[in-house]
Coordinates of C-alpha atoms in Angstrom, one line a residue:
M1 CA 7.2 9.0 -5.4
T2 CA 7.5 6.4 -8.2
A3 CA 7.6 7.3 -11.9
P4 CA 4.0 5.9 -12.7
A5 CA 2.7 7.8 -9.7
L6 CA 4.3 11.3 -10.7
L7 CA 2.9 10.6 -14.3
A8 CA -0.4 10.2 -12.9
G9 CA -0.3 13.4 -10.9
L10 CA 1.0 15.3 -13.9
L11 CA -1.9 14.1 -16.1
L12 CA -4.5 14.9 -13.5
A13 CA -3.0 18.5 -13.2
L14 CA -3.2 18.9 -16.8
V15 CA -6.8 17.8 -17.0
V16 CA -7.9 20.1 -14.2
L17 CA -6.0 23.2 -15.8
A18 CA -7.6 22.5 -19.1
S19 CA -11.1 22.3 -17.6
L20 CA -10.7 25.4 -15.4
W21 CA -9.4 27.3 -18.7
L22 CA -12.5 26.3 -20.5
V23 CA -15.0 26.8 -17.6
L24 CA -13.5 30.3 -16.8
S25 CA -13.6 31.5 -20.4
P26 CA -17.0 33.3 -19.8
L27 CA -15.6 35.0 -16.7
R28 CA -12.7 36.5 -18.7
A29 CA -14.9 38.0 -21.6
A30 CA -16.5 41.0 -20.4
T31 CA -19.9 42.2 -21.9
P32 CA -18.9 44.9 -24.6
D33 CA -20.5 48.3 -24.3
D34 CA -23.4 49.4 -26.7
P35 CA -22.5 52.6 -28.5
D36 CA -26.2 53.2 -29.8
A37 CA -27.7 52.6 -26.3
A38 CA -29.2 56.1 -25.9
E39 CA -30.6 56.3 -29.6
R40 CA -31.8 52.7 -29.3
G41 CA -33.6 53.7 -26.0
R42 CA -35.1 56.8 -27.6
L43 CA -36.5 55.0 -30.8
E44 CA -37.8 52.0 -28.6
A45 CA -39.8 54.6 -26.4
E46 CA -41.1 56.4 -29.5
R47 CA -42.2 52.9 -31.0
D48 CA -44.0 51.9 -28.0
R49 CA -45.8 55.4 -27.6
L50 CA -47.0 55.1 -31.3
Y51 CA -48.2 51.7 -30.9
A52 CA -50.0 52.7 -27.8
E53 CA -51.9 55.6 -29.8
L54 CA -52.7 53.2 -32.7
R55 CA -54.3 50.6 -30.4
A56 CA -56.3 53.4 -28.5
G57 CA -58.3 54.0 -31.9
D58 CA -59.3 57.5 -30.8
E59 CA -57.4 59.4 -33.2
Q60 CA -59.3 60.9 -36.2
A61 CA -59.0 59.0 -39.6
R62 CA -56.8 61.8 -41.1
E63 CA -54.2 61.2 -38.2
R64 CA -54.0 57.6 -38.4
P65 CA -51.9 57.3 -41.6
D66 CA -49.5 59.9 -40.1
L67 CA -49.0 57.8 -36.9
E68 CA -48.5 54.6 -39.0
R69 CA -46.0 56.4 -41.3
R70 CA -44.1 57.5 -38.1
A71 CA -44.2 54.1 -36.6
A72 CA -42.7 52.6 -39.7
L73 CA -40.0 55.2 -39.8
T74 CA -39.2 54.3 -36.2
L75 CA -38.9 50.7 -36.9
R76 CA -36.8 51.4 -39.9
A77 CA -34.5 53.4 -37.8
L78 CA -34.3 50.7 -35.2
D79 CA -33.4 48.0 -37.8
A80 CA -30.7 50.3 -39.1
L81 CA -28.8 50.3 -35.8
A82 CA -26.3 47.7 -35.1
P83 CA -27.4 44.5 -33.0
A84 CA -27.4 45.1 -29.4
P85 CA -24.8 43.0 -27.5
R86 CA -26.3 39.8 -26.2
A87 CA -27.7 39.8 -22.8
G88 CA -26.9 36.9 -20.5
A89 CA -23.5 37.8 -19.1
G90 CA -25.0 37.2 -15.5
R91 CA -26.2 33.7 -16.5
S92 CA -22.7 32.9 -18.1
R93 CA -21.0 33.8 -14.9
A94 CA -23.3 31.8 -12.9
L95 CA -22.6 28.8 -15.0
A96 CA -18.9 29.4 -15.1
L97 CA -18.9 29.6 -11.2
G98 CA -20.9 26.5 -11.1
G99 CA -18.4 24.8 -13.4
V100 CA -15.6 26.0 -11.1
V101 CA -17.2 24.5 -8.0
L102 CA -18.0 21.2 -10.0
A103 CA -14.3 21.1 -11.1
A104 CA -13.3 21.6 -7.5
V105 CA -15.3 18.9 -6.2
V106 CA -14.0 16.5 -8.9
T107 CA -10.5 17.4 -8.1
V108 CA -10.9 16.7 -4.5
A109 CA -12.7 13.4 -4.8
G110 CA -10.0 12.4 -7.3
A111 CA -7.3 13.4 -4.9
L112 CA -9.0 11.3 -2.2
T113 CA -9.8 8.1 -4.3
F114 CA -8.6 7.9 -7.9
V115 CA -5.1 9.4 -7.4
P116 CA -4.2 7.2 -4.3
R117 CA -5.0 4.1 -6.0
W118 CA -3.3 4.9 -9.2
Q119 CA -0.3 5.8 -7.0
L120 CA -0.5 2.4 -5.2
A121 CA -0.6 0.7 -8.7
G122 CA 2.9 2.1 -9.2
L123 CA 4.2 0.5 -5.8
N124 CA 5.3 -2.9 -5.4
A125 CA 3.2 -5.3 -3.4
G126 CA 5.0 -4.7 -0.2
E127 CA 5.1 -0.9 -0.5
A128 CA 1.4 -0.9 -1.5
K129 CA 0.5 -3.1 1.4
T130 CA 2.4 -0.6 3.8
V131 CA 0.7 2.4 2.5
Q132 CA -2.8 0.8 2.8
A133 CA -1.9 -0.3 6.4
V134 CA -0.8 3.3 7.4
L135 CA -3.9 4.8 5.8
G136 CA -6.3 2.4 7.6
L137 CA -4.7 2.7 11.1
P138 CA -6.7 5.6 12.4
G139 CA -10.0 3.7 11.8
L140 CA -8.6 0.5 13.2
R141 CA -7.3 2.2 16.2
A142 CA -10.7 4.0 17.1
R143 CA -12.6 0.8 16.5
A144 CA -10.4 -1.0 18.9
Q145 CA -10.2 1.6 21.7
N146 CA -14.1 2.3 21.3
G147 CA -15.1 -1.2 22.9
G148 CA -13.5 -3.4 20.4
D149 CA -13.2 -6.9 21.0
E150 CA -9.9 -9.1 20.7
A151 CA -10.2 -9.3 16.9
A152 CA -10.4 -5.6 16.6
Y153 CA -7.2 -5.2 18.7
L154 CA -5.5 -7.8 16.6
A155 CA -6.6 -6.1 13.2
W156 CA -5.1 -2.8 14.7
G157 CA -1.8 -4.4 15.9
D158 CA -1.4 -6.3 12.6
A159 CA -1.8 -3.0 10.5
A160 CA 0.5 -1.1 12.9
F161 CA 3.2 -3.9 12.9
G162 CA 3.1 -4.3 9.0
A163 CA 3.4 -0.5 8.7
G164 CA 6.3 -0.1 11.0
R165 CA 4.2 1.7 13.8
Y166 CA 5.6 -0.4 16.6
D167 CA 4.5 1.8 19.5
Q168 CA 0.9 1.2 18.3
A169 CA 1.4 -2.3 17.6
I170 CA 2.7 -2.8 21.2
N171 CA -0.5 -1.0 22.6
A172 CA -2.8 -3.0 20.2
Y173 CA -1.3 -6.4 21.0
G174 CA -1.4 -5.5 24.8
G175 CA -5.1 -5.0 24.4
A176 CA -5.6 -8.2 22.7
L177 CA -3.8 -10.1 25.5
Q178 CA -6.0 -8.5 28.2
R179 CA -8.9 -10.1 26.4
D180 CA -7.1 -13.4 25.6
P181 CA -3.9 -14.0 27.4
R182 CA -3.2 -16.9 25.3
Q183 CA -3.4 -15.3 21.9
P184 CA -0.3 -16.6 20.1
Q185 CA 0.2 -13.8 17.6
A186 CA 0.1 -11.0 20.1
L187 CA 2.5 -13.1 22.4
R188 CA 5.3 -13.6 19.7
R189 CA 5.0 -10.2 18.2
L190 CA 5.2 -8.6 21.5
G191 CA 8.1 -10.9 22.3
I192 CA 9.9 -10.0 18.9
L193 CA 9.2 -6.2 19.7
L194 CA 10.7 -6.4 23.1
L195 CA 13.7 -8.4 21.8
T196 CA 14.5 -6.0 19.0
R197 CA 13.8 -2.7 21.1
P198 CA 17.6 -1.6 21.1
E199 CA 17.7 -1.8 17.2
R200 CA 14.8 0.6 17.0
G201 CA 16.6 3.2 19.2
G202 CA 14.9 2.2 22.6
Q203 CA 16.6 1.3 25.9
A204 CA 19.2 -1.8 26.1
L205 CA 17.6 -4.9 27.2
S206 CA 18.0 -6.2 30.8
R207 CA 18.2 -9.6 31.7
E208 CA 14.8 -9.5 32.9
D209 CA 13.6 -8.0 29.6
S210 CA 15.5 -10.6 27.7
D211 CA 13.9 -13.5 29.6
R212 CA 10.4 -12.1 29.3
A213 CA 10.9 -11.7 25.4
A214 CA 12.0 -15.3 25.2
L215 CA 9.0 -16.4 27.5
L216 CA 6.6 -14.7 25.2
I217 CA 7.9 -16.2 22.1
R218 CA 8.4 -19.8 23.5
T219 CA 4.8 -19.6 24.9
A220 CA 3.5 -18.6 21.4
V221 CA 5.3 -21.5 19.8
Q222 CA 3.8 -23.9 22.3
L223 CA 0.3 -22.6 21.6
A224 CA 0.8 -22.6 17.6
P225 CA 3.7 -24.7 16.8
D226 CA 2.6 -25.1 13.3
D227 CA 2.5 -21.4 12.7
A228 CA 5.4 -20.4 10.4
E229 CA 6.0 -17.0 12.0
S230 CA 6.2 -18.7 15.5
Q231 CA 9.2 -20.6 14.2
L232 CA 10.7 -17.9 12.5
F233 CA 10.7 -15.6 15.6
L234 CA 11.8 -18.5 17.7
G235 CA 14.8 -19.0 15.5
F236 CA 15.7 -15.3 15.6
A237 CA 15.5 -15.4 19.3
L238 CA 17.6 -18.4 19.8
V239 CA 20.4 -16.9 17.5
R240 CA 20.6 -13.9 19.9
Y241 CA 21.2 -16.4 22.8
G242 CA 24.0 -18.2 20.9
Q243 CA 22.0 -21.4 20.3
D244 CA 22.8 -21.9 16.7
A245 CA 21.8 -25.6 16.4
E246 CA 18.4 -25.1 18.0
A247 CA 18.0 -21.7 16.0
L248 CA 18.7 -23.7 12.8
T249 CA 16.2 -26.4 13.4
A250 CA 13.3 -23.6 14.1
L251 CA 14.3 -21.7 10.9
E252 CA 14.3 -24.9 8.8
R253 CA 11.0 -25.8 10.4
Y254 CA 9.8 -22.2 9.3
R255 CA 10.8 -22.8 5.7
T256 CA 9.0 -26.1 5.7
L257 CA 5.9 -24.4 7.1
D258 CA 6.2 -21.4 4.5
P259 CA 8.1 -22.8 1.3
Q260 CA 7.8 -19.2 0.0
G261 CA 9.3 -17.6 3.0
R262 CA 12.6 -15.9 2.6
D263 CA 13.0 -14.0 5.8
A264 CA 15.2 -16.7 7.4
D265 CA 17.7 -17.0 4.3
D266 CA 20.3 -14.6 5.5
T267 CA 20.3 -15.9 9.2
I268 CA 20.4 -19.5 7.8
T269 CA 23.4 -18.8 5.7
A270 CA 25.1 -17.0 8.6
I271 CA 24.6 -20.0 11.0
R272 CA 25.8 -22.7 8.5
A273 CA 28.8 -20.6 7.8
R274 CA 29.6 -20.4 11.5
Q275 CA 29.1 -24.0 11.8
N276 CA 31.3 -24.9 8.8
E277 CA 34.1 -22.8 10.5
T278 CA 33.8 -25.0 13.6
D279 CA 32.6 -28.4 12.3
P280 CA 34.7 -30.3 9.9
A281 CA 32.0 -32.5 8.9
L282 CA 29.8 -29.7 8.0
S283 CA 32.5 -28.1 6.1
V284 CA 33.2 -31.1 4.0
Y285 CA 29.4 -31.7 3.4
A286 CA 29.1 -27.9 2.4
A287 CA 31.8 -28.1 -0.1
S288 CA 30.9 -31.4 -1.7
C289 CA 27.3 -32.4 -1.1
A290 CA 24.9 -29.5 -0.2
S291 CA 24.5 -28.4 -3.8
C292 CA 22.7 -31.5 -4.8
H293 CA 21.3 -32.9 -1.5
G294 CA 20.3 -29.5 0.2
A295 CA 22.0 -27.4 2.8
S296 CA 20.8 -29.7 5.6
G297 CA 20.4 -33.0 3.8
G298 CA 16.8 -32.6 3.1
G299 CA 17.2 -33.2 -0.6
G300 CA 17.4 -30.9 -3.8
I301 CA 18.6 -32.1 -7.2
G302 CA 19.7 -35.3 -5.4
P303 CA 17.6 -37.4 -2.8
S304 CA 17.2 -36.6 0.9
L305 CA 19.8 -38.0 2.9
R306 CA 17.7 -37.8 6.1
A307 CA 15.4 -40.4 4.5
S308 CA 18.1 -42.9 3.7
T309 CA 18.7 -46.1 5.6
L310 CA 22.1 -46.9 4.3
S311 CA 24.7 -48.7 6.5
R312 CA 28.0 -46.9 7.4
A313 CA 29.9 -49.1 5.0
A314 CA 27.4 -48.2 2.2
I315 CA 27.6 -44.6 2.9
Q316 CA 31.5 -44.5 2.7
G317 CA 31.3 -46.8 -0.5
I318 CA 28.9 -44.4 -2.2
I319 CA 31.1 -41.3 -1.4
R320 CA 34.2 -42.9 -2.6
N321 CA 32.8 -44.5 -5.9
G322 CA 29.8 -42.7 -6.6
Q323 CA 26.5 -44.3 -7.7
G324 CA 23.9 -43.6 -10.4
A325 CA 24.2 -39.8 -11.4
M326 CA 26.3 -39.0 -8.2
P327 CA 30.0 -38.6 -9.0
A328 CA 32.8 -40.3 -6.9
F329 CA 34.7 -38.2 -4.2
P330 CA 38.0 -40.4 -4.0
S331 CA 39.7 -37.2 -2.4
I332 CA 37.4 -37.5 0.8
T333 CA 39.4 -39.8 2.9
G334 CA 40.9 -40.2 6.4
T335 CA 39.4 -38.0 9.0
K336 CA 37.1 -36.1 6.5
L337 CA 35.5 -39.2 5.4
T338 CA 34.9 -40.3 8.9
A339 CA 33.6 -36.9 10.1
L340 CA 31.1 -36.9 7.0
T341 CA 30.0 -40.3 7.6
D342 CA 29.3 -39.6 11.3
L343 CA 27.1 -36.6 10.0
L344 CA 25.1 -38.5 7.5
E345 CA 24.3 -41.3 10.1
K346 CA 23.3 -38.6 12.5
W347 CA 20.9 -37.1 10.0
Q348 CA 19.6 -40.6 9.0
G349 CA 18.7 -41.1 12.7
E350 CA 17.0 -37.7 13.1
G351 CA 15.0 -38.4 9.9
Q352 CA 13.1 -35.6 8.2

């Protein structure tokens, strides 16, 4: 749990404890005993009897003053007693119990609504999205399995995939493909899940499983070639088959489709490192040119070399002598210059 979420929980607990202390105060204070209860009861009975005789009006006139005198003495004696303890303890207890119930309801409602949202606010975007996906899985699963259409299965699969519940994702995407065998997202995600099964502790891939995974991903790319995830998964698959050049093309295509995507950075770096070790031209380019013209010649601080239309002689002249803001590289000569020129000519032919 993050610090903001922990602080939120502590504050809520303090509020609840303070509320309960105030609400339960009437329950803790018992009603005090009345030491004059017996005398008070006798005097009140005497008062009521005298009032009844006076209201009856049947007494002789000589007896009435005596009744009035005795009634006055009785009232005076009642007034001399200490005030009786206030009644209403039962009502206070009822109110207190009602307050306890209300506090419990508020606490439960807060635990189910307010606190989770406050805790999510303390997470980063990725963590919050994962938590929300996990919380929504039961409902999405029930909706899909209770007569849901392709969209319902895809929603369940996407939530399970994002939450790392890959067994559910496989079931969900399988259900989506039963309803539409050409659904590209279900195809590529099933493919990558099959391809990465050993890394999640599953069985090792057989040659048949490996071919099936590649087929699923390639089919998804054919159906949705401009989808960034299709190119990303294709690049990952090709790397596993040792096809670095083709993988690099797919991963660079992914970065073109999703400029903000960073999922391929490490793989691209690893591929280029391997290529630099075996290709002299790429090694020279990486050391002298990539910082300005981009890792694959697509441009950066300097212009794109793939969009260039220079002749071979012009390329070599600029490398040796520099041009504009570009410095000269007189140390690149001989086989290094030839290899680098060959690479740049190749990229010009391939274009963007």
